[in-house]
Amino acid sequence: MPAKDDNDPDTLYNALAVFSPEGIVGAYHKMHLPAPEPNWATRGDSPFILETEWGPFGIAICYDNYCFPELMRYYVSKGCRLSVNSTALAHCHGPYLGSPTLESAVVQNGIYIASANLGGLDVENYFWGGSSIIGPGQKHAWSYYYYAGRKFTDEDAPECEMFTSTIDLSLSSRYAFKFNPDVNGTDWRPDKYIEMLKDTMSSPDYGK
């Protein structure tokens, strides 16, 4: 949804309102904007973590999750065992960007993802539907399981329904982000990634 900047009403964000049982908590401003969103929206600059009685949950919108794994990994590194994906994925985006990306994120990060997508025809775009709750599988390591909902490409995916599930957050291993005595640190290496990114940004070919 469009949201005005608190200090500059001429600046708009693609935003997600975040609520708790007590009411509105705040809003996440989408950090990554695909075309044609830059025509009306400004990129947000900050992640959003919702603190709950079950631990922290990460908040992201669509393109944030499908093409930029850094944001979800930041959330997982901060202790999040569930990430929310508010999305508007349409047939024009193809069949491979949605479910395969989220399923891979579950396996790679050991996290649950609660994803809500638009479904059906909206003016000129036909949206996949396929809202779901995906998490680590219980029968096999390095696996994912649909605890509720459907894949984006399922035949009944565009049908409007509310999906709920009781999940076991202890299955969210976050294995790569916990201390590993064998390497005297985490398998995830943010100190080295910082060096790599600084090198990338200093390159004359950056952005070309």
CSV table of C-alpha atoms in Angstrom, one decimal:
chain,number,residue,atom,x,y,z
A,1,MET,CA,0.0,0.0,0.0
A,2,PRO,CA,1.2,3.6,-0.6
A,3,ALA,CA,2.3,5.4,2.5
A,4,LYS,CA,3.5,9.0,2.9
A,5,ASP,CA,6.8,9.8,4.6
A,6,ASP,CA,6.3,11.2,8.1
A,7,ASN,CA,8.4,14.2,7.4
A,8,ASP,CA,7.9,14.7,3.7
A,9,PRO,CA,4.3,14.1,2.4
A,10,ASP,CA,5.5,14.3,-1.2
A,11,THR,CA,7.6,11.1,-0.6
A,12,LEU,CA,5.7,7.9,-1.0
A,13,TYR,CA,6.7,4.3,-0.1
A,14,ASN,CA,5.4,0.9,-1.0
A,15,ALA,CA,4.6,0.0,2.6
A,16,LEU,CA,3.2,-2.8,4.7
A,17,ALA,CA,1.3,-1.8,7.9
A,18,VAL,CA,2.4,-4.0,10.8
A,19,PHE,CA,-0.1,-4.9,13.6
A,20,SER,CA,0.0,-6.7,16.9
A,21,PRO,CA,-2.9,-7.7,19.1
A,22,GLU,CA,-2.6,-4.2,20.7
A,23,GLY,CA,-3.0,-2.4,17.4
A,24,ILE,CA,-0.7,-0.9,14.8
A,25,VAL,CA,3.0,-1.2,15.5
A,26,GLY,CA,4.5,0.6,12.6
A,27,ALA,CA,5.1,0.2,8.8
A,28,TYR,CA,7.8,-1.4,6.7
A,29,HIS,CA,8.9,0.5,3.7
A,30,LYS,CA,9.9,-1.8,0.8
A,31,MET,CA,13.7,-1.6,0.3
A,32,HIS,CA,13.9,-3.0,-3.3
A,33,LEU,CA,11.6,-1.7,-6.0
A,34,PRO,CA,11.1,-3.5,-9.4
A,35,ALA,CA,9.7,-1.7,-12.4
A,36,PRO,CA,7.3,0.2,-12.5
A,37,GLU,CA,7.3,0.9,-8.8
A,38,PRO,CA,10.1,3.6,-8.9
A,39,ASN,CA,7.6,5.7,-11.0
A,40,TRP,CA,5.7,6.5,-7.8
A,41,ALA,CA,7.6,5.0,-4.8
A,42,THR,CA,10.9,5.8,-3.0
A,43,ARG,CA,13.0,2.9,-1.7
A,44,GLY,CA,12.9,2.4,2.0
A,45,ASP,CA,16.2,2.2,3.9
A,46,SER,CA,15.4,0.1,7.0
A,47,PRO,CA,14.4,-3.5,7.8
A,48,PHE,CA,11.6,-4.1,10.2
A,49,ILE,CA,11.5,-6.7,12.9
A,50,LEU,CA,8.3,-7.3,14.8
A,51,GLU,CA,8.9,-8.4,18.4
A,52,THR,CA,6.4,-11.0,19.6
A,53,GLU,CA,6.0,-13.3,22.6
A,54,TRP,CA,7.2,-16.1,20.2
A,55,GLY,CA,10.4,-14.2,19.3
A,56,PRO,CA,11.2,-11.7,16.5
A,57,PHE,CA,9.6,-11.9,13.1
A,58,GLY,CA,11.0,-10.4,9.9
A,59,ILE,CA,8.9,-8.3,7.5
A,60,ALA,CA,9.5,-8.0,3.8
A,61,ILE,CA,7.6,-7.3,0.6
A,62,CYS,CA,7.7,-9.4,-2.6
A,63,TYR,CA,10.8,-8.4,-4.6
A,64,ASP,CA,12.7,-8.1,-1.3
A,65,ASN,CA,12.5,-11.9,-0.9
A,66,TYR,CA,12.6,-13.1,-4.4
A,67,CYS,CA,15.8,-11.4,-5.6
A,68,PHE,CA,17.6,-10.2,-2.5
A,69,PRO,CA,18.4,-12.9,0.1
A,70,GLU,CA,20.5,-10.5,2.1
A,71,LEU,CA,17.4,-9.1,3.9
A,72,MET,CA,16.0,-12.4,5.1
A,73,ARG,CA,19.5,-13.5,6.2
A,74,TYR,CA,19.8,-10.3,8.2
A,75,TYR,CA,16.5,-11.2,9.9
A,76,VAL,CA,17.6,-14.8,10.6
A,77,SER,CA,20.9,-13.5,12.0
A,78,LYS,CA,18.9,-11.4,14.4
A,79,GLY,CA,17.0,-14.4,15.7
A,80,CYS,CA,13.9,-14.4,13.5
A,81,ARG,CA,12.4,-17.9,13.0
A,82,LEU,CA,9.6,-16.6,10.8
A,83,SER,CA,9.6,-14.1,7.9
A,84,VAL,CA,6.5,-12.5,6.5
A,85,ASN,CA,6.3,-12.1,2.7
A,86,SER,CA,3.5,-9.7,1.5
A,87,THR,CA,3.5,-10.1,-2.2
A,88,ALA,CA,1.8,-9.3,-5.5
A,89,LEU,CA,3.2,-11.9,-7.9
A,90,ALA,CA,1.5,-12.1,-11.3
A,91,HIS,CA,1.6,-14.4,-14.3
A,92,CYS,CA,3.7,-11.8,-16.1
A,93,HIS,CA,6.5,-12.6,-13.7
A,94,GLY,CA,6.6,-16.2,-14.8
A,95,PRO,CA,6.3,-19.5,-12.8
A,96,TYR,CA,9.8,-19.7,-11.3
A,97,LEU,CA,10.2,-16.6,-9.2
A,98,GLY,CA,7.7,-17.5,-6.5
A,99,SER,CA,7.5,-20.9,-4.9
A,100,PRO,CA,11.0,-22.1,-5.9
A,101,THR,CA,12.6,-19.0,-4.4
A,102,LEU,CA,10.7,-19.3,-1.1
A,103,GLU,CA,11.2,-23.0,-0.8
A,104,SER,CA,15.0,-22.5,-1.3
A,105,ALA,CA,15.0,-19.8,1.3
A,106,VAL,CA,13.4,-22.1,3.8
A,107,VAL,CA,16.1,-24.8,3.2
A,108,GLN,CA,19.0,-22.4,3.1
A,109,ASN,CA,18.1,-20.4,6.2
A,110,GLY,CA,16.1,-22.9,8.3
A,111,ILE,CA,13.2,-20.5,8.7
A,112,TYR,CA,9.5,-20.4,8.3
A,113,ILE,CA,7.9,-18.1,5.7
A,114,ALA,CA,4.3,-16.9,5.9
A,115,SER,CA,3.4,-15.6,2.4
A,116,ALA,CA,0.3,-13.7,1.3
A,117,ASN,CA,-0.2,-13.1,-2.5
A,118,LEU,CA,-2.9,-11.5,-4.5
A,119,GLY,CA,-5.1,-13.8,-6.6
A,120,GLY,CA,-7.0,-13.4,-9.8
A,121,LEU,CA,-7.6,-10.5,-12.2
A,122,ASP,CA,-6.8,-6.9,-11.1
A,123,VAL,CA,-7.3,-4.5,-14.0
A,124,GLU,CA,-4.8,-6.0,-16.5
A,125,ASN,CA,-2.7,-8.3,-14.4
A,126,TYR,CA,-3.7,-11.8,-13.4
A,127,PHE,CA,-2.1,-12.8,-10.0
A,128,TRP,CA,-1.1,-16.3,-9.1
A,129,GLY,CA,-2.5,-16.5,-5.6
A,130,GLY,CA,-0.8,-19.2,-3.7
A,131,SER,CA,-0.7,-17.9,-0.2
A,132,SER,CA,1.1,-20.3,2.1
A,133,ILE,CA,2.9,-21.1,5.3
A,134,ILE,CA,6.2,-22.9,4.5
A,135,GLY,CA,8.7,-24.2,6.9
A,136,PRO,CA,11.4,-26.8,7.6
A,137,GLY,CA,10.3,-30.4,7.0
A,138,GLN,CA,10.2,-32.9,9.9
A,139,LYS,CA,11.0,-36.1,8.0
A,140,HIS,CA,14.1,-35.1,6.1
A,141,ALA,CA,17.0,-32.7,6.8
A,142,TRP,CA,17.4,-29.9,4.3
A,143,SER,CA,13.8,-30.0,3.3
A,144,TYR,CA,10.7,-27.8,3.2
A,145,TYR,CA,7.0,-28.5,3.9
A,146,TYR,CA,3.8,-26.6,3.2
A,147,TYR,CA,2.0,-26.4,6.6
A,148,ALA,CA,-0.9,-24.4,5.0
A,149,GLY,CA,-1.9,-23.0,1.6
A,150,ARG,CA,-0.7,-23.7,-1.9
A,151,LYS,CA,2.1,-23.2,-4.3
A,152,PHE,CA,1.8,-20.2,-6.6
A,153,THR,CA,1.3,-22.5,-9.7
A,154,ASP,CA,-1.3,-24.9,-8.1
A,155,GLU,CA,-4.6,-25.1,-10.0
A,156,ASP,CA,-6.6,-23.7,-7.2
A,157,ALA,CA,-4.0,-21.1,-6.1
A,158,PRO,CA,-6.1,-18.1,-7.1
A,159,GLU,CA,-9.0,-19.0,-4.8
A,160,CYS,CA,-9.4,-16.6,-1.9
A,161,GLU,CA,-9.0,-18.4,1.4
A,162,MET,CA,-7.5,-17.7,4.8
A,163,PHE,CA,-4.8,-20.2,5.7
A,164,THR,CA,-3.7,-20.9,9.3
A,165,SER,CA,-1.5,-23.5,10.9
A,166,THR,CA,0.1,-24.3,14.2
A,167,ILE,CA,3.8,-24.5,13.7
A,168,ASP,CA,6.7,-25.7,15.8
A,169,LEU,CA,9.2,-22.8,15.8
A,170,SER,CA,11.9,-25.1,17.3
A,171,LEU,CA,12.2,-26.7,13.8
A,172,SER,CA,13.6,-23.4,12.7
A,173,SER,CA,17.2,-24.4,13.1
A,174,ARG,CA,18.9,-21.2,11.8
A,175,TYR,CA,21.9,-23.6,11.6
A,176,ALA,CA,24.2,-21.3,9.5
A,177,PHE,CA,23.8,-18.4,11.9
A,178,LYS,CA,24.6,-20.2,15.2
A,179,PHE,CA,28.0,-20.7,16.7
A,180,ASN,CA,29.9,-23.7,15.2
A,181,PRO,CA,32.8,-24.8,17.4
A,182,ASP,CA,34.4,-26.6,14.4
A,183,VAL,CA,35.1,-23.3,12.8
A,184,ASN,CA,35.1,-21.2,16.0
A,185,GLY,CA,32.3,-19.0,14.7
A,186,THR,CA,29.2,-19.1,12.5
A,187,ASP,CA,29.2,-20.6,9.1
A,188,TRP,CA,27.7,-17.3,7.9
A,189,ARG,CA,30.6,-14.9,7.6
A,190,PRO,CA,29.3,-11.3,7.6
A,191,ASP,CA,32.8,-9.9,8.3
A,192,LYS,CA,34.0,-11.3,5.0
A,193,TYR,CA,30.9,-10.2,3.2
A,194,ILE,CA,31.5,-6.7,4.3
A,195,GLU,CA,35.0,-6.8,2.8
A,196,MET,CA,33.6,-8.2,-0.4
A,197,LEU,CA,30.9,-5.7,-0.7
A,198,LYS,CA,33.2,-2.8,0.0
A,199,ASP,CA,35.5,-4.1,-2.7
A,200,THR,CA,32.5,-4.4,-5.1
A,201,MET,CA,31.4,-0.8,-4.4
A,202,SER,CA,34.9,0.6,-4.9
A,203,SER,CA,35.2,-1.1,-8.3
A,204,PRO,CA,34.9,1.2,-11.4
A,205,ASP,CA,32.7,-1.4,-12.9
A,206,TYR,CA,30.1,-1.3,-10.0
A,207,GLY,CA,26.7,-0.6,-11.3
A,208,LYS,CA,27.6,-1.1,-14.9
